[in-house]
Amino acid sequence: MDYTIKIGGQAGQGIQTIGDVLAKVFSRSGYHVFTDQDYESRVRGGHNFYRIRLSDTHVYAPRASVDILAAFDRESIADYGKELAGSGIIVYDSSMLGERYEGPQMLDVPFTALAAESGAGRIAANTVAIGAILGMLGFPLEPLFDILKDGLKRKDNETLENNRKAAGAGYEYSVQNCTRCEFEALSAGEPKMLVGGNEAIGFGAVAAGCKFYAAYPMTPSTGIMLFVAGKAKDYGIIVEQAEDEIAAINMALGASFAGVPSMTGTSGGGFALMTEGLSLAAMTETPIVVALAQRPGPATGLPTRTEQGDLMMVLHAGHGEFPRVIFAPGDPGQAVRLTAKAFNMALKYQIPAFVLTDQYLADTRWTLDSIQIEGLTVPNYRAGNERLDTMEQYKRHAFTPDGVSLFGMPGKTRHLVVTDSDEHNEAGHLIEDSLTRKKMVEKRLFLKLEDIRKEIGPPILLGHGSPDTVLISWGSTYGVVREAMEAMPAGKKVAMLHFSELYPLPGNERLDYLALLRGAGRTVCVENNATGQFAGLMRTECGHEVSDSVLRYDGRPFMVEELVEELRGRI
Amino acid sequence: MDYTIKIGGQAGQGIQTIGDVLAKVFSRSGYHVFTDQDYESRVRGGHNFYRIRLSDTHVYAPRASVDILAAFDRESIADYGKELAGSGIIVYDSSMLGERYEGPQMLDVPFTALAAESGAGRIAANTVAIGAILGMLGFPLEPLFDILKDGLKRKDNETLENNRKAAGAGYEYSVQNCTRCEFEALSAGEPKMLVGGNEAIGFGAVAAGCKFYAAYPMTPSTGIMLFVAGKAKDYGIIVEQAEDEIAAINMALGASFAGVPSMTGTSGGGFALMTEGLSLAAMTETPIVVALAQRPGPATGLPTRTEQGDLMMVLHAGHGEFPRVIFAPGDPGQAVRLTAKAFNMALKYQIPAFVLTDQYLADTRWTLDSIQIEGLTVPNYRAGNERLDTMEQYKRHAFTPDGVSLFGMPGKTRHLVVTDSDEHNEAGHLIEDSLTRKKMVEKRLFLKLEDIRKEIGPPILLGHGSPDTVLISWGSTYGVVREAMEAMPAGKKVAMLHFSELYPLPGNERLDYLALLRGAGRTVCVENNATGQFAGLMRTECGHEVSDSVLRYDGRPFMVEELVEELRGRI
Amino acid sequence: MEGSEKYQGEVPAWCPGCGNFAIMRAFKEALTELAIEPENLCIVSGIGQAGKFPHYIRCNTFNGLHGRSLPVATGVKLANHAMPVIAVGGDGDMYGEGGNHLLHAIRRNIGIKLFVHDNQIYGLTKGQASPTSMEGMVTKNQPFGVLSGQFNPMAVAVALDCSFVARGYAGDHDHLKGLIKEAMGHKGFSLVDILQPCVTFNKVNTYEWYSKRVYPVGPEHDPESRTAAFAKALEWGDRIPIGVIYRNNRPSFEERVPVISGSCLVDQVLEGRSLKDKLTATLKEFY
Amino acid sequence: MEGSEKYQGEVPAWCPGCGNFAIMRAFKEALTELAIEPENLCIVSGIGQAGKFPHYIRCNTFNGLHGRSLPVATGVKLANHAMPVIAVGGDGDMYGEGGNHLLHAIRRNIGIKLFVHDNQIYGLTKGQASPTSMEGMVTKNQPFGVLSGQFNPMAVAVALDCSFVARGYAGDHDHLKGLIKEAMGHKGFSLVDILQPCVTFNKVNTYEWYSKRVYPVGPEHDPESRTAAFAKALEWGDRIPIGVIYRNNRPSFEERVPVISGSCLVDQVLEGRSLKDKLTATLKEFY
Ligand SMILES: Cc1ncc(C[n+]2csc(CCOP(=O)(O)OP(=O)(O)O)c2C)c(N)n1
Ligand SMILES: Cc1ncc(C[n+]2csc(CCOP(=O)(O)OP(=O)(O)O)c2C)c(N)n1
Ligand code: SF4
Ligand code: SF4
Ligand SMILES: [Mg+2]
Ligand SMILES: [Mg+2]
């Protein structure tokens, strides 16, 4: 069982709510769910879709082929009709679209009329539609009722009852009229969590002990801030909307300097403005986590679309030379873990750490069986006053064998905590001499980098044990490459390497991926950008030259079928 | 003949003026001169020097060994005394330093007392010192008198006369008292130009037709703005000091959009703030030239010192993927030519072009025999109204075979000029569709890059014809590597490759440098940074792995002797 | 209005009912009455709902970065000061991200006409507080309500001696059109803050809310008096003044830059002989 | 002053005679009288001559980027609002590069005490015009003289309803010390602009120039009246008022953020069980 439901319509019609509710029905019912979204940079109108894939086994990516198309405007039928699977059905309301479509695949359900009849009013048309889709699938309605109840918590029973009726009416209507509907709902497992990319980062941050989040709204990163803001009271976190991105990173650095784990989030353009601040973090050895959700550039680009175009920028952002860590999760589970790890790395080594995602991942939602809290919490690396107070002297930037100096908290000890954006001595005061300069470069850069490298996890290796072909993915292409690999012809020896901890590149101790790559005749890097940035990184960092790149740079994510086709031609 | 004069003292003591005047005396007298400076980030006090190397043959870099040390504070003697050559002399004024130094190399000249006696007052002590140094060298005084006259243009004859007397007094004093002085002034050639790194960039810009320069002051780039501001009236250029670097680049883009060749200049930290604007230049295909004078980072770093630490930042700055050109001149002559070429490339391809220097080069002055104006002027790439008005329609971002669209000037034609930081169609209006997006990426990036590559000049090849060892330099290390190469033991087959047009890397058509590198057993990259950024660039871009790197990252430039030593050990 | 069709641009992507439509209509009519031809006009905008404005009006357009339209417009104006240059943006664009440029554009008194579509909210990014959001307004991102003081662009502009300071209201067409024309006719920097209902995200400052409060400043107000203007600028609450708050006659920046006193920069191309002679003279200075 | 030795920091790199020395002395004495211990004080600064200030005073120090001290100070203050947080910078730092942060820090009314060493010039970069340079001043970079209007920090701060607005003068020690103490004692954001002669680069606004003009505002001035304050703020020229220009009682930002109403953020570390319980509850929301 592997169905794709696509809901198409204009912004403001509520298709996101329909999608969210349906996805939740499925995940609570124990199915594996994957959702993604496509929308324009506007608030009303335009042409959007919300896509849900549900299955009784794992799903990791969107498929282009649609089983149920719920059309809330005519464009949906015009644009997506061709994606319909052989057994697919288009469900719509002819009165809403002002047009009746003929054909065996068309199911005309009077969403609005049924809503009006139900007593909930025309506003409940979307609830009717949800009921109708569930009816088409032959799903039970109870999970939906629960969700309606949760959603209407503060509203009265009458509204709830009317909404139930509306859903029921849609359900009945499609059960009776969709004679060609032959979907079968296999029994599923335990209820699952449904987690989005941005929520996952937000949760990882909260779990790692983030206490300060300053940012300026920017699609597609805003959801992270909203998640953390929603938890501010409960966890004791200050979330401040800064006047601009420069302020955002500098505020986060101030809070971090004062002793609290801090974070900021943005997209490429906002991050460009933060790069001077990034360099400041490095010079003052102030920990910071930066979430960067990529979208197609240059400049404003396509604000609501996806691209993996900012890897090189993140890698080299900021003037001067300093270490950093870059994680690019491939799914929400990785996003939770790697955000927490980013905090750990940032605080432990007093460096900037990145969580690099993109609009695609930010706006997808995935089912997860569980999230292990244990691995997420981060030790307290700050030097408490007890410890410092007993020391005879304290120097914020003291030379140590591993380059990491004690992190004292200003105002919390009898010592002074002094730091400077100028080159400084151990005490944090500015210097001009060449010797100190040299030692400080070595402290900040060489000494730390050595230990940091050891903590970078190996890539994920999936597929054939001694492959002829290795597919390489990083960040958000994880799922689609995984599905494509699994769909490769049986005879082919194909494996995949997914890099989510990608800078510094992992060593080969735990997994000798270089040997694997060298051993394979063909290595194919799949990237959502035009220049093959990760392939370039591999060339620079480990000397591996990929034999082939599959690149997509039109602002859209890869589809499973498309990638399969593309790879079939090359393998 | 190859002498080094080092003038040491505190900021505010006028050592820069002394150095400038002396250097001019030598260059006007036809010698080859090279000067460099070392100073702290303060206005008065601290400890600075100005170093002049003069010779009857070409000189390209500073030597540490000092022939005449003019000490205006005690630190100069303490710190630089050890650099004195065997036949070197330290000249100072014991009354000024409050101490008499014994020893055959010490020459105590009463600068202040002689100045007072001359009638020019104590303020002329520096003039006495200049005279004394010329006396030690056995140089004629006339060139100095001319320079004094030029400098005092608007002052009265009496002052001039007194200053002549002061210089004469110093001259006489050292001629009589410096019994150990055995410098010999070989006869020299025609008067030469003396040109500094920043002036050279400024001149190149003016020659290329720059009409608008917006910047925010930042050491070591400020001199470029000051040069252009000094020419504003004469050439009709608007020089605007912006409120910040973000404004600076955006203003320059506005002016460029409106039809005038525009430029900005800054250092690493200021450039970090410009990176969003850089991406804007790319998306709107608005030409811009950016001069970036590097200094040691991260953050404020060492504001008045030198480093080549920002190459990777410049290469990858700005979100999204787009082409750029990076030139890193090795001397003022190259700086003039490459700044003009940067304008040519920026305007022709409607892209951002960089001139990447550093504090070292910015603050050096070199003698040049001539500057050819012919090669510098840039054609007018703007589409005039005559041409546009006859067209039926005009689209700012029209697709063309080479990716370059006609550059119309708003308000100068009957057509509209429309551009957008969002992804747009040919007419410049924002779009959401994937097809246009893809074509625009290909237009901006792939098509242009192909032609751009062809215009990149080959590296400079010097030394042995079929070398065992190739020294690689880029940007400001040109001179010192050249001198070091020439000083390598006779038997060794050593050549050097200097890259000043470094991104895109030149092709191998005009000079097959890759074959040369492969043919050599050893390739050594000399860089003024900690991570070997250019070596990394070569690895990524042309797959060449240098066998060795010589790196200096203490904020100071390489000295000839030091590099020779370093290389001797490795070759 | 007849004649205003020539300004007809792309189809707007704003929500139905958005205050931006009313502003656009007033704008087109003002342009028509002023007889400014599309090809002689340049509009620079930032990012936001308001930032899309120039796409919907036929004109020379530079739709740049969020918050950065004023420096771009400054560059355009300095390069070609004969061309009317307008900057358009939202309250977030101009008073948040772009706040610093506003201060300094006003100081320069560069002849840009700035129209801020002030909906007291971040529209395009879906409803976060903006600098002009009122204290206490709750949004998803300000769950405790807005804690910062409301930015008062009128008062700040008067404090900066801005040469033309006015407030308009999208709901008062004729008044707004008049203001736009007056601003366009003023030499030097003009700021017009336009109250613009955002029907989707701002449920506090609605058409109804504004309509109850706005009133045109009467003849008793002396817009040439800076202190009177400041007092007027402080009015906000039950009564909100619209109209010209302050006006002065400071010389514009472009009048003061000697280099362009004779002709526009863009017309001063130096070529051939004349450039070479100058360069040769400059080279002499290096000796 | 006795007791002020404990603030003795590094050796200043300022020019002999620089107005910064006088400010530093007044500052140390004010701290001594206020009995603020070095280890309980945090000074955040930017880049410039003034930006070096905290190195010369023993205290917790974050000497950050040019123009960015206010956001850093905001972060510090929000993390540990029990600690007095001071921001120091030059006129270029605070009104040029950092102008936007000034606007918004004032809007927040975050309890930072801001001291601007206003020498009306860019000192550290050797003498370019700053936002407060007077019109017409000629520099190497402004060969035609400054063409922009002079930035008036007092008027802008009053327009923003800044909760404490004052001007001091490096040449009037006792008055300046008093102001510093008053600012430190004020809740909410305090701006003290200090006229500071730059003996090296500013040959216009010298000690003599200032001394002839400054006068302390008298008791007839009501600093609680915003319009009176605005009028006072506009005075500049033959007579320049020093003292408290404006003051109000707006609640500070840190008072209004519910999360830190009980204790400082830095003291609210969630660990072990309590964190895990919360996380487990949050995870439930994903079902
Ligand atoms: C540097 C940068 N930061 C953030 C954004 C995201 N962004 C786009 S529009 C906008 C704010 C919109 O508010 P406003 O300026 O008031 O315009 P409105 O949509 O309300 O007209 C933001 C934050 C961006 N495009 N660029
Ligand atoms: C981003 C950035 N731009 C420019 C500079 C260079 N810079 C250092 S100090 C300074 C201005 C100094 O003027 P001001 O702030 O008034 O301080 P002052 O030296 O007069 O005390 C500038 C432009 C910098 N350090 N960082
Ligand atoms: S979100 Fe608000 S401002 Fe934006 S178009 Fe819709 S109504 Fe207008
Ligand atoms: S340059 Fe001016 S401000 Fe800087 S230290 Fe010298 S006198 Fe003071
Ligand atoms: Mg808005
Ligand atoms: Mg200053």
CSV table of C-alpha atoms in Angstrom, one decimal, chain D:
chain,number,residue,atom,x,y,z
D,1,MET,CA,39.8,59.7,43.3
D,2,GLU,CA,40.4,57.3,46.1
D,3,GLY,CA,38.9,53.9,45.4
D,4,SER,CA,38.9,54.3,41.6
D,5,GLU,CA,42.3,52.5,41.2
D,6,LYS,CA,40.5,49.2,41.1
D,7,TYR,CA,39.1,50.2,37.7
D,8,GLN,CA,42.6,50.7,36.4
D,9,GLY,CA,42.9,48.8,33.1
D,10,GLU,CA,45.4,48.6,30.2
D,11,VAL,CA,47.4,51.6,29.1
D,12,PRO,CA,45.3,53.7,26.8
D,13,ALA,CA,46.4,54.0,23.1
D,14,TRP,CA,44.7,57.4,22.7
D,15,CYS,CA,46.5,60.5,21.6
D,16,PRO,CA,47.7,62.8,24.4
D,17,GLY,CA,45.1,65.4,25.1
D,18,CYS,CA,42.2,63.3,23.7
D,19,GLY,CA,38.8,64.0,25.3
D,20,ASN,CA,38.5,60.3,26.0
D,21,PHE,CA,40.8,60.6,29.0
D,22,ALA,CA,38.5,63.1,30.7
D,23,ILE,CA,35.5,60.9,30.0
D,24,MET,CA,37.4,57.9,31.5
D,25,ARG,CA,38.2,59.7,34.6
D,26,ALA,CA,34.7,60.9,35.1
D,27,PHE,CA,33.5,57.4,34.5
D,28,LYS,CA,35.8,55.7,37.0
D,29,GLU,CA,34.8,58.2,39.6
D,30,ALA,CA,31.2,57.7,39.0
D,31,LEU,CA,31.6,54.0,39.3
D,32,THR,CA,33.5,54.4,42.5
D,33,GLU,CA,30.8,56.6,44.0
D,34,LEU,CA,28.1,54.1,42.8
D,35,ALA,CA,30.2,51.3,44.4
D,36,ILE,CA,29.8,49.0,41.3
D,37,GLU,CA,32.5,46.4,41.5
D,38,PRO,CA,34.4,45.6,38.3
D,39,GLU,CA,33.4,42.0,38.3
D,40,ASN,CA,29.7,42.9,38.5
D,41,LEU,CA,29.8,45.3,35.6
D,42,CYS,CA,29.8,44.5,31.9
D,43,ILE,CA,30.8,46.9,29.2
D,44,VAL,CA,30.1,46.1,25.5
D,45,SER,CA,31.8,48.3,22.9
D,46,GLY,CA,32.2,48.6,19.2
D,47,ILE,CA,35.2,49.6,17.1
D,48,GLY,CA,36.8,53.0,17.1
D,49,GLN,CA,38.8,55.0,19.6
D,50,ALA,CA,35.8,55.0,22.0
D,51,GLY,CA,35.5,51.3,21.4
D,52,LYS,CA,38.8,50.6,23.2
D,53,PHE,CA,37.3,52.1,26.3
D,54,PRO,CA,36.4,48.9,28.3
D,55,HIS,CA,40.0,47.7,28.0
D,56,TYR,CA,41.1,50.7,30.0
D,57,ILE,CA,38.6,50.1,32.7
D,58,ARG,CA,38.6,46.9,34.6
D,59,CYS,CA,35.3,45.2,34.0
D,60,ASN,CA,33.7,42.3,32.1
D,61,THR,CA,34.3,43.2,28.5
D,62,PHE,CA,32.9,42.3,25.1
D,63,ASN,CA,34.6,44.5,22.6
D,64,GLY,CA,32.7,43.5,19.5
D,65,LEU,CA,32.2,44.7,15.9
D,66,HIS,CA,32.0,48.3,14.7
D,67,GLY,CA,28.4,49.4,15.1
D,68,ARG,CA,27.1,46.2,16.8
D,69,SER,CA,27.5,46.8,20.5
D,70,LEU,CA,23.8,47.4,21.2
D,71,PRO,CA,22.6,44.0,20.0
D,72,VAL,CA,25.4,42.3,21.9
D,73,ALA,CA,24.6,44.3,25.0
D,74,THR,CA,20.9,43.4,24.5
D,75,GLY,CA,21.8,39.7,24.5
D,76,VAL,CA,23.9,40.1,27.6
D,77,LYS,CA,21.3,42.1,29.4
D,78,LEU,CA,18.5,39.6,28.6
D,79,ALA,CA,20.7,36.7,29.7
D,80,ASN,CA,21.6,38.3,33.0
D,81,HIS,CA,19.5,41.4,33.7
D,82,ALA,CA,20.8,41.6,37.3
D,83,MET,CA,24.2,42.8,35.9
D,84,PRO,CA,24.6,46.4,34.9
D,85,VAL,CA,25.3,46.5,31.2
D,86,ILE,CA,26.9,49.5,29.6
D,87,ALA,CA,27.4,50.1,25.9
D,88,VAL,CA,30.2,52.5,24.7
D,89,GLY,CA,31.0,53.7,21.2
D,90,GLY,CA,31.8,56.5,19.0
D,91,ASP,CA,29.5,58.7,16.9
D,92,GLY,CA,30.3,56.7,13.8
D,93,ASP,CA,29.8,53.4,15.6
D,94,MET,CA,26.5,54.3,17.1
D,95,TYR,CA,24.9,56.7,14.7
D,96,GLY,CA,26.5,55.5,11.5
D,97,GLU,CA,27.1,51.8,11.2
D,98,GLY,CA,24.9,51.0,14.2
D,99,GLY,CA,22.0,53.4,13.6
D,100,ASN,CA,19.4,50.8,13.2
D,101,HIS,CA,20.2,49.1,16.4
D,102,LEU,CA,19.9,52.4,18.3
D,103,LEU,CA,16.4,52.9,17.0
D,104,HIS,CA,15.3,49.5,18.1
D,105,ALA,CA,17.2,49.4,21.4
D,106,ILE,CA,15.4,52.6,22.4
D,107,ARG,CA,12.0,51.1,21.3
D,108,ARG,CA,12.7,48.0,23.5
D,109,ASN,CA,13.7,50.3,26.3
D,110,ILE,CA,16.2,47.6,27.3
D,111,GLY,CA,18.0,48.6,30.4
D,112,ILE,CA,21.4,49.4,28.8
D,113,LYS,CA,23.3,52.5,29.5
D,114,LEU,CA,24.7,53.9,26.3
D,115,PHE,CA,27.5,56.4,26.3
D,116,VAL,CA,28.5,57.8,23.0
D,117,HIS,CA,31.9,59.5,22.8
D,118,ASP,CA,30.8,62.0,20.2
D,119,ASN,CA,33.9,63.7,18.7
D,120,GLN,CA,31.9,64.5,15.5
D,121,ILE,CA,34.6,62.6,13.4
D,122,TYR,CA,35.9,59.2,12.6
D,123,GLY,CA,38.9,59.1,14.8
D,124,LEU,CA,40.4,55.7,14.5
D,125,THR,CA,40.2,55.7,10.7
D,126,LYS,CA,41.9,59.1,10.6
D,127,GLY,CA,39.5,61.8,10.1
D,128,GLN,CA,36.5,61.2,7.8
D,129,ALA,CA,33.2,62.9,8.5
D,130,SER,CA,30.8,61.2,10.9
D,131,PRO,CA,27.0,61.6,11.1
D,132,THR,CA,27.4,64.3,13.7
D,133,SER,CA,30.0,66.2,11.8
D,134,MET,CA,28.8,69.7,11.1
D,135,GLU,CA,27.7,70.7,7.6
D,136,GLY,CA,30.4,72.1,5.5
D,137,MET,CA,33.3,70.5,7.4
D,138,VAL,CA,36.0,69.6,4.9
D,139,THR,CA,38.0,66.4,5.2
D,140,LYS,CA,40.1,64.4,2.8
D,141,ASN,CA,37.1,62.2,2.1
D,142,GLN,CA,34.7,65.1,2.0
D,143,PRO,CA,36.6,67.5,-0.2
D,144,PHE,CA,33.4,69.6,-0.9
D,145,GLY,CA,32.6,69.7,2.8
D,146,VAL,CA,29.9,67.6,4.6
D,147,LEU,CA,26.7,67.9,2.5
D,148,SER,CA,24.4,65.9,4.8
D,149,GLY,CA,22.4,67.3,7.7
D,150,GLN,CA,24.0,66.9,11.1
D,151,PHE,CA,22.6,63.9,13.0
D,152,ASN,CA,20.9,65.1,16.2
D,153,PRO,CA,20.9,62.2,18.6
D,154,MET,CA,19.0,64.1,21.3
D,155,ALA,CA,16.1,65.0,19.0
D,156,VAL,CA,15.9,61.5,17.5
D,157,ALA,CA,16.0,59.9,21.0
D,158,VAL,CA,13.2,62.1,22.2
D,159,ALA,CA,11.2,61.3,19.1
D,160,LEU,CA,11.6,57.6,20.0
D,161,ASP,CA,10.5,58.3,23.5
D,162,CYS,CA,13.8,57.1,24.8
D,163,SER,CA,13.5,56.8,28.5
D,164,PHE,CA,16.7,58.8,29.4
D,165,VAL,CA,18.3,61.3,27.1
D,166,ALA,CA,21.2,63.4,28.1
D,167,ARG,CA,24.2,65.3,26.8
D,168,GLY,CA,27.5,65.6,28.6
D,169,TYR,CA,30.8,67.3,27.8
D,170,ALA,CA,34.2,65.8,28.4
D,171,GLY,CA,35.4,69.3,29.5
D,172,ASP,CA,33.0,69.5,32.4
D,173,HIS,CA,34.1,66.8,34.8
D,174,ASP,CA,31.7,67.2,37.6
D,175,HIS,CA,28.7,67.7,35.5
D,176,LEU,CA,29.6,64.7,33.4
D,177,LYS,CA,30.2,62.5,36.4
D,178,GLY,CA,26.8,63.5,37.7
D,179,LEU,CA,25.2,62.6,34.4
D,180,ILE,CA,26.9,59.2,34.3
D,181,LYS,CA,25.6,58.4,37.8
D,182,GLU,CA,22.1,59.6,36.9
D,183,ALA,CA,22.1,57.5,33.8
D,184,MET,CA,23.4,54.4,35.6
D,185,GLY,CA,20.6,54.9,38.1
D,186,HIS,CA,17.9,55.1,35.6
D,187,LYS,CA,15.8,52.1,34.7
D,188,GLY,CA,15.4,51.4,31.0
D,189,PHE,CA,17.5,52.6,28.1
D,190,SER,CA,19.7,55.6,28.8
D,191,LEU,CA,21.5,57.5,26.1
D,192,VAL,CA,24.2,59.9,27.1
D,193,ASP,CA,25.9,61.7,24.2
D,194,ILE,CA,29.2,63.1,25.4
D,195,LEU,CA,30.9,65.9,23.4
D,196,GLN,CA,34.5,64.7,23.2
D,197,PRO,CA,37.2,66.8,21.5
D,198,CYS,CA,39.4,64.9,19.1
D,199,VAL,CA,42.5,66.9,19.3
D,200,THR,CA,44.0,65.2,16.2
D,201,PHE,CA,41.4,65.3,13.6
D,202,ASN,CA,38.6,67.6,14.5
D,203,LYS,CA,39.9,71.1,14.2
D,204,VAL,CA,36.5,72.6,14.3
D,205,ASN,CA,34.9,71.3,17.4
D,206,THR,CA,37.8,71.9,19.8
D,207,TYR,CA,37.8,72.2,23.6
D,208,GLU,CA,37.7,75.9,23.0
D,209,TRP,CA,34.8,75.7,20.6
D,210,TYR,CA,32.7,73.5,23.0
D,211,SER,CA,33.7,75.4,26.1
D,212,LYS,CA,32.4,78.6,24.7
D,213,ARG,CA,29.0,77.1,23.9
D,214,VAL,CA,28.0,74.5,26.3
D,215,TYR,CA,25.7,75.4,29.3
D,216,PRO,CA,24.0,73.2,31.8
D,217,VAL,CA,20.2,73.1,31.3
D,218,GLY,CA,18.7,74.9,34.3
D,219,PRO,CA,15.7,74.0,36.5
D,220,GLU,CA,13.4,75.9,34.2
D,221,HIS,CA,13.7,73.0,31.8
D,222,ASP,CA,11.2,70.2,32.4
D,223,PRO,CA,12.8,67.0,31.2
D,224,GLU,CA,9.6,65.1,31.7
D,225,SER,CA,7.9,67.1,29.0
D,226,ARG,CA,8.4,65.5,25.6
D,227,THR,CA,7.7,68.7,23.6
D,228,ALA,CA,9.9,70.8,25.9
D,229,ALA,CA,12.6,68.2,25.5
D,230,PHE,CA,12.3,68.3,21.8
D,231,ALA,CA,12.7,72.0,21.7
D,232,LYS,CA,15.7,71.8,24.0
D,233,ALA,CA,17.1,69.0,21.8
D,234,LEU,CA,17.0,71.3,18.8
D,235,GLU,CA,19.4,73.8,20.4
D,236,TRP,CA,22.8,73.6,18.7
D,237,GLY,CA,25.0,76.4,17.6
D,238,ASP,CA,26.0,79.3,19.8
D,239,ARG,CA,24.5,77.6,22.8
D,240,ILE,CA,24.6,73.9,23.3
D,241,PRO,CA,22.7,72.5,26.3
D,242,ILE,CA,24.2,69.8,28.4
D,243,GLY,CA,22.4,67.8,31.1
D,244,VAL,CA,19.2,65.7,31.1
D,245,ILE,CA,17.2,66.6,28.1
D,246,TYR,CA,14.4,64.1,28.5
D,247,ARG,CA,13.3,61.4,30.9
D,248,ASN,CA,10.3,59.2,31.3
D,249,ASN,CA,9.2,56.1,33.3
D,250,ARG,CA,8.4,53.5,30.6
D,251,PRO,CA,8.8,50.0,32.0
D,252,SER,CA,12.0,48.4,30.9
D,253,PHE,CA,12.1,45.5,28.4
D,254,GLU,CA,13.5,43.1,31.0
D,255,GLU,CA,10.6,44.0,33.3
D,256,ARG,CA,8.2,43.0,30.6
D,257,VAL,CA,9.6,39.7,29.4
D,258,PRO,CA,7.5,37.2,31.3
D,259,VAL,CA,10.2,34.5,31.1
D,260,ILE,CA,12.6,36.4,33.3
D,261,SER,CA,10.1,37.9,35.7
D,262,GLY,CA,11.2,35.4,38.4
D,263,SER,CA,15.0,35.1,37.9
D,264,CYS,CA,17.7,35.8,35.4
D,265,LEU,CA,17.8,33.6,32.3
D,266,VAL,CA,21.3,32.5,33.1
D,267,ASP,CA,20.1,31.1,36.4
D,268,GLN,CA,17.2,29.2,34.9
D,269,VAL,CA,19.2,26.1,33.6
D,270,LEU,CA,16.8,23.2,33.1
D,271,GLU,CA,18.5,19.9,33.6
D,272,GLY,CA,17.9,16.2,34.4
D,273,ARG,CA,14.5,15.1,35.3
D,274,SER,CA,12.7,18.4,34.9
D,275,LEU,CA,14.0,18.9,31.4
D,276,LYS,CA,13.2,15.3,30.5
D,277,ASP,CA,9.6,15.5,31.8
D,278,LYS,CA,9.0,18.6,29.8
D,279,LEU,CA,10.5,17.1,26.6
D,280,THR,CA,8.4,14.0,27.0
D,281,ALA,CA,5.3,16.2,27.3
D,282,THR,CA,6.3,18.1,24.2
D,283,LEU,CA,6.9,14.9,22.2
D,284,LYS,CA,3.2,14.0,22.9
D,285,GLU,CA,2.2,17.0,20.8
D,286,PHE,CA,3.6,15.4,17.8
D,287,TYR,CA,1.1,12.6,17.9
